XYZ file of C-alpha atoms in Angstrom:
397
model
C -9.183 -10.269 -11.171
C -6.039 -8.852 -9.537
C -3.851 -11.328 -11.405
C -5.366 -10.202 -14.719
C -4.687 -6.554 -13.936
C -1.088 -7.353 -13.004
C -0.517 -9.290 -16.230
C -1.976 -6.438 -18.319
C 0.235 -3.972 -16.483
C 3.321 -6.073 -17.182
C 2.433 -6.353 -20.887
C 1.914 -2.577 -21.064
C 5.324 -1.964 -19.482
C 6.907 -4.359 -21.976
C 5.163 -2.656 -24.922
C 6.077 0.834 -23.681
C 9.716 -0.206 -23.276
C 9.914 -1.628 -26.781
C 8.146 1.439 -28.197
C 10.584 3.801 -26.476
C 13.573 1.862 -27.798
C 12.096 1.810 -31.295
C 11.589 5.568 -31.129
C 15.198 6.106 -30.078
C 16.359 3.647 -32.719
C 14.471 5.340 -35.526
C 15.794 8.730 -34.481
C 19.326 7.460 -34.264
C 19.085 5.748 -37.645
C 17.860 8.876 -39.358
C 20.530 11.024 -37.785
C 23.317 8.569 -38.571
C 22.279 7.613 -42.084
C 24.622 9.946 -44.008
C 27.602 8.980 -41.888
C 26.659 5.291 -42.141
C 26.834 5.433 -45.913
C 30.315 6.840 -45.648
C 31.478 4.147 -43.219
C 30.037 1.319 -45.281
C 27.170 0.413 -42.860
C 24.109 -0.862 -44.677
C 21.070 1.423 -44.684
C 18.872 0.799 -41.627
C 21.647 -1.007 -39.732
C 21.717 0.056 -36.048
C 24.823 1.585 -34.507
C 26.450 -0.572 -31.777
C 25.422 1.847 -29.003
C 21.761 1.687 -30.037
C 21.836 -2.094 -30.289
C 23.261 -2.219 -26.759
C 20.526 0.113 -25.509
C 17.865 -2.049 -27.116
C 19.308 -5.229 -25.586
C 19.473 -3.661 -22.116
C 15.893 -2.402 -22.282
C 14.568 -5.758 -23.411
C 16.547 -7.561 -20.711
C 15.127 -5.255 -18.027
C 11.593 -5.848 -19.240
C 12.200 -9.596 -19.373
C 13.670 -9.530 -15.862
C 10.573 -7.707 -14.573
C 8.266 -10.287 -16.087
C 10.311 -13.272 -14.929
C 10.638 -12.039 -11.350
C 6.905 -11.467 -11.325
C 6.455 -15.160 -12.032
C 9.163 -16.397 -9.668
C 7.984 -14.167 -6.818
C 4.277 -13.551 -7.413
C 2.452 -10.933 -5.389
C 0.856 -12.362 -2.242
C -2.745 -13.311 -2.797
C -4.866 -11.414 -0.301
C -8.320 -12.479 0.665
C -10.959 -10.330 -0.983
C -13.132 -10.634 2.093
C -12.909 -8.625 5.324
C -10.935 -5.727 3.796
C -11.128 -3.683 6.988
C -11.634 -4.172 10.716
C -15.074 -4.038 12.271
C -15.916 -2.448 15.622
C -16.329 -4.694 18.621
C -19.464 -6.812 18.400
C -19.504 -6.810 14.589
C -18.084 -8.982 11.816
C -17.484 -9.072 8.083
C -16.666 -12.171 5.989
C -16.491 -13.122 2.320
C -17.723 -10.396 0.004
C -19.616 -8.469 2.698
C -19.163 -4.724 2.170
C -20.457 -3.663 5.570
C -19.969 -4.943 9.089
C -22.869 -6.794 10.669
C -23.629 -7.124 14.409
C -23.017 -10.513 15.965
C -26.019 -12.711 15.354
C -28.455 -13.159 18.234
C -30.102 -16.359 19.473
C -33.160 -15.651 17.347
C -31.082 -15.024 14.235
C -29.037 -18.169 14.796
C -32.224 -20.202 15.100
C -34.003 -18.747 12.068
C -31.298 -17.606 9.621
C -28.649 -20.333 9.927
C -29.270 -23.533 7.997
C -27.310 -26.640 8.976
C -25.885 -28.512 5.982
C -23.878 -31.422 7.373
C -22.190 -32.679 10.493
C -18.407 -32.423 10.174
C -16.949 -33.171 13.589
C -17.600 -34.088 17.174
C -15.562 -33.948 20.341
C -11.955 -34.924 20.863
C -12.199 -37.946 18.549
C -12.797 -35.614 15.594
C -15.325 -37.923 13.969
C -15.756 -36.952 10.338
C -18.476 -38.142 8.012
C -17.357 -36.528 4.793
C -13.930 -38.045 4.127
C -10.446 -38.127 5.582
C -10.136 -34.388 6.118
C -10.339 -33.316 9.726
C -13.213 -30.972 10.525
C -13.241 -27.217 10.217
C -14.197 -26.974 13.848
C -15.555 -24.011 15.682
C -14.613 -22.763 19.096
C -14.347 -25.314 21.875
C -14.315 -28.309 19.548
C -13.106 -30.704 22.275
C -16.613 -30.839 23.700
C -18.802 -29.651 20.847
C -20.283 -31.038 17.673
C -19.683 -28.967 14.589
C -21.943 -28.436 11.592
C -21.086 -26.934 8.243
C -23.921 -24.439 7.885
C -25.114 -21.580 5.700
C -26.015 -18.019 6.574
C -27.118 -15.682 3.760
C -25.190 -17.762 1.198
C -22.057 -17.745 3.350
C -20.603 -21.043 4.545
C -20.218 -20.923 8.325
C -19.319 -23.300 11.171
C -21.891 -23.861 13.906
C -20.526 -25.384 17.137
C -22.871 -26.831 19.729
C -21.870 -27.960 23.221
C -22.401 -31.684 23.714
C -21.138 -32.165 27.261
C -22.980 -29.881 29.669
C -20.438 -30.561 32.412
C -17.953 -28.685 30.186
C -20.101 -25.581 29.906
C -17.714 -23.445 31.958
C -14.900 -24.226 29.520
C -17.245 -23.625 26.596
C -18.258 -20.213 27.933
C -14.643 -19.347 28.714
C -13.745 -20.147 25.099
C -16.599 -17.927 23.932
C -15.399 -15.078 26.141
C -11.884 -15.443 24.755
C -13.258 -15.488 21.222
C -15.221 -12.299 21.848
C -12.337 -10.502 23.521
C -9.567 -11.515 21.120
C -11.200 -10.821 17.756
C -8.471 -9.860 15.293
C -6.887 -11.123 12.086
C -5.050 -13.694 14.253
C -8.259 -15.331 15.509
C -11.145 -17.036 13.712
C -13.992 -14.597 13.062
C -16.945 -14.780 15.446
C -20.327 -14.322 13.732
C -22.669 -14.870 16.646
C -23.502 -16.981 19.677
C -26.375 -18.104 21.857
C -25.608 -19.027 25.462
C -29.154 -20.347 25.929
C -28.602 -22.912 23.170
C -24.862 -23.380 23.870
C -23.997 -22.521 20.266
C -21.261 -20.466 18.636
C -21.118 -19.433 14.967
C -17.739 -18.764 13.357
C -16.294 -18.287 9.879
C -15.897 -21.518 7.900
C -12.436 -22.436 6.612
C -12.712 -25.321 4.123
C -9.032 -26.331 4.437
C -9.695 -27.193 8.055
C -7.216 -27.776 10.851
C -3.545 -26.968 10.465
C -3.049 -30.712 10.954
C -4.208 -31.051 7.323
C -1.292 -29.038 5.926
C 0.636 -31.884 4.274
C -2.549 -33.459 2.969
C -3.582 -30.116 1.458
C -0.215 -29.273 -0.101
C -0.058 -32.710 -1.711
C -3.094 -31.816 -3.813
C -2.164 -30.801 -7.361
C -3.995 -27.464 -7.186
C -1.855 -26.363 -4.240
C 1.534 -27.507 -5.540
C 2.417 -23.923 -6.452
C 2.389 -22.914 -2.767
C 4.287 -25.975 -1.558
C 7.549 -24.011 -1.365
C 9.951 -23.038 1.393
C 8.797 -19.429 1.126
C 5.087 -20.110 1.618
C 5.848 -22.578 4.392
C 8.092 -20.067 6.162
C 5.285 -17.534 5.880
C 3.038 -20.003 7.698
C 5.640 -20.252 10.456
C 5.691 -16.458 10.637
C 1.877 -16.520 10.946
C 2.089 -19.066 13.749
C 4.649 -17.072 15.743
C 2.565 -13.925 15.127
C -0.367 -15.612 16.863
C 1.818 -16.592 19.831
C 3.107 -13.035 19.993
C -0.478 -11.705 19.895
C -1.567 -14.005 22.742
C 1.406 -12.935 24.843
C 0.446 -9.274 24.292
C -3.320 -9.629 24.055
C -5.873 -7.013 25.136
C -6.486 -9.217 28.192
C -2.834 -9.558 29.148
C -0.333 -12.392 28.748
C -2.186 -15.552 27.718
C -0.674 -19.040 27.472
C -1.766 -21.594 24.855
C -2.280 -24.438 27.313
C -4.102 -26.886 25.043
C -0.818 -27.883 23.395
C 0.698 -30.866 25.151
C 1.726 -32.634 21.931
C 2.175 -31.651 18.299
C -1.118 -33.052 16.897
C -3.095 -31.392 19.681
C -1.291 -28.101 19.121
C -1.929 -28.137 15.368
C -5.625 -28.821 15.972
C -5.929 -25.461 17.752
C -5.376 -23.579 14.473
C -7.137 -23.341 11.130
C -5.581 -23.016 7.676
C -7.302 -20.268 5.688
C -7.988 -20.292 1.952
C -5.267 -17.676 1.357
C -2.786 -19.875 3.242
C -2.445 -18.098 6.531
C -3.249 -19.331 10.030
C -5.848 -18.285 12.601
C -6.267 -19.485 16.178
C -9.509 -21.380 16.671
C -9.785 -23.261 19.964
C -9.449 -20.721 22.773
C -10.963 -22.466 25.772
C -7.599 -23.095 27.502
C -5.875 -19.708 27.645
C -4.969 -18.959 31.268
C -3.709 -15.497 32.147
C -0.191 -14.944 33.489
C 0.037 -12.029 35.894
C 3.738 -11.355 36.401
C 3.110 -8.333 38.592
C 0.845 -10.148 41.071
C 2.890 -13.327 41.072
C 0.524 -16.226 40.205
C 1.588 -18.173 37.153
C -0.259 -21.003 35.387
C -0.512 -24.771 35.168
C -1.893 -26.472 32.071
C -4.341 -28.971 33.512
C -4.168 -31.113 36.618
C -2.550 -34.235 35.170
C 1.078 -35.219 34.921
C 2.587 -34.404 31.540
C 5.228 -36.407 29.683
C 7.385 -36.149 26.576
C 9.854 -33.814 24.916
C 7.242 -31.608 23.271
C 6.191 -29.911 26.512
C 8.638 -27.562 28.205
C 10.896 -29.000 30.954
C 9.133 -26.918 33.617
C 5.869 -28.683 32.734
C 7.313 -32.055 33.756
C 7.037 -33.499 37.263
C 10.289 -32.360 38.929
C 10.459 -34.737 41.912
C 11.300 -38.005 40.169
C 9.541 -41.346 39.909
C 9.830 -42.069 43.613
C 7.439 -39.252 44.476
C 3.870 -39.778 43.204
C 2.482 -36.901 41.147
C 0.322 -34.490 43.109
C -1.093 -31.391 41.469
C -0.682 -29.264 44.610
C 3.066 -29.919 44.569
C 3.493 -29.222 40.853
C 5.222 -25.851 40.293
C 3.544 -23.308 38.020
C 5.127 -21.649 34.986
C 4.602 -18.831 32.492
C 4.269 -18.085 28.760
C 7.805 -19.276 28.014
C 6.367 -22.795 27.616
C 4.930 -21.570 24.297
C 8.397 -20.475 23.171
C 9.826 -23.958 23.859
C 7.321 -25.477 21.404
C 7.934 -23.065 18.511
C 10.802 -25.042 16.876
C 8.718 -28.240 16.804
C 5.678 -26.553 15.276
C 7.822 -24.643 12.778
C 9.617 -27.847 11.852
C 6.280 -29.364 10.894
C 5.267 -26.269 8.940
C 8.545 -26.119 6.998
C 8.238 -29.750 5.942
C 10.872 -31.249 3.667
C 10.531 -29.335 0.416
C 13.449 -27.950 -1.541
C 14.988 -25.096 0.437
C 13.526 -26.053 3.828
C 16.935 -27.211 5.100
C 18.343 -23.816 4.134
C 15.620 -22.140 6.212
C 16.304 -24.432 9.176
C 19.997 -23.535 9.004
C 19.215 -19.825 9.260
C 16.790 -20.426 12.138
C 19.164 -22.708 14.042
C 20.368 -20.116 16.568
C 16.930 -18.761 17.482
C 15.528 -22.282 17.762
C 18.439 -23.293 19.999
C 17.607 -20.336 22.246
C 13.938 -21.385 22.307
C 15.024 -24.778 23.658
C 16.937 -23.371 26.617
C 16.135 -25.351 29.766
C 16.095 -22.067 31.672
C 12.809 -20.311 30.796
C 14.180 -16.818 31.438
C 16.904 -17.401 28.825
C 14.431 -18.145 26.064
C 13.623 -15.301 23.651
C 10.279 -13.565 23.658
C 7.725 -14.267 20.945
C 8.562 -10.823 19.514
C 12.254 -11.773 19.309
C 11.395 -14.974 17.455
C 9.002 -13.139 15.124
C 11.640 -10.505 14.298
C 14.179 -13.226 13.480
C 11.713 -15.174 11.324
C 10.813 -12.049 9.368
C 14.464 -11.117 8.923
C 15.300 -14.601 7.619
C 12.337 -14.526 5.236
C 13.343 -11.147 3.810
C 17.020 -12.088 3.583
C 16.410 -15.358 1.766
C 13.957 -13.720 -0.632
C 16.511 -11.025 -1.469
C 19.223 -13.644 -1.979
C 17.106 -15.751 -4.325
C 15.995 -12.673 -6.276
C 19.613 -11.581 -6.668
C 20.603 -15.032 -7.919
C 17.694 -15.001 -10.357
C 18.808 -11.635 -11.773
C 22.317 -12.990 -12.271
C 20.957 -16.029 -14.104
C 18.929 -13.816 -16.418
């Protein structure tokens, strides 16, 4: 609908421009006609100045139309046009906010359609796509469901020994509702169920698979991919400045696991989904965090997350030093590298992000930038590259 209105507007501008030039041309022709006959110019022939004016006007109109195609307006989701008060939600084409659904409403109004995922193994029955999981999907089974003609995701706890984590994830989901987090529709602690908005594109792990589909080729560009990286860093920034304080995304010990914590929306943005491992860093009181009680390995995790006492000393959780939110900053270049992919222009983006990514990989946590610093740099690079490409396009036209 919006695209149609934009196209009509562009055609109207083009028609108005041509009409204005024609009006000027006709006036100039009438005024110049006697003189033209004396100078030998054929009747109706345009003076050079008018021809130049006509050419410039047409070129400007053409430039407007072409730039509109090269840099189309971002497609915004028609749903959820405004925020809802705490304890309410709005999805799809809903005009009004609705209170979170109660146990009774979840039992009577939500219809399960098909099972789409279960536990850490991500078992999927409907094809290769990974599931559009709900909150706490490491210990829950997930069902694509329907509520009042809306597709929704119903998550149900499967391992009762993990109920504390499940309830912690629910509390985080309730407290952190924003455009950065998957929308909560309702929950029932008695039944160990959580209902969230359904995102058919699924986990962020599916990005390459999705962009390889023919219908999404138009968004498989450096610009759209950089926007996804901006979305990702925006979520990290939000968690580090959340209403609850500084939260650390602990469930991110390798790239696949990290990507599984986020969902890709239909308008190609990112929302955080799995929130059951978000410990709070209290810098004023002193206690920091540790992500789990097992020894971590690999280059993806930050250096301070690795066992510091060498192979000769057996790992012991009590001896493992704690750390803070700067472990999230260390991982940003790796996640962004995945999001940028290897499309035309991605190397150009990486070049412009080299310095900030180098700072993110500092072995001294205090020397790493904040999430806000990274976000500011990403946004600056995005705007700068867009302006450069637009300028080059104008020159070509």
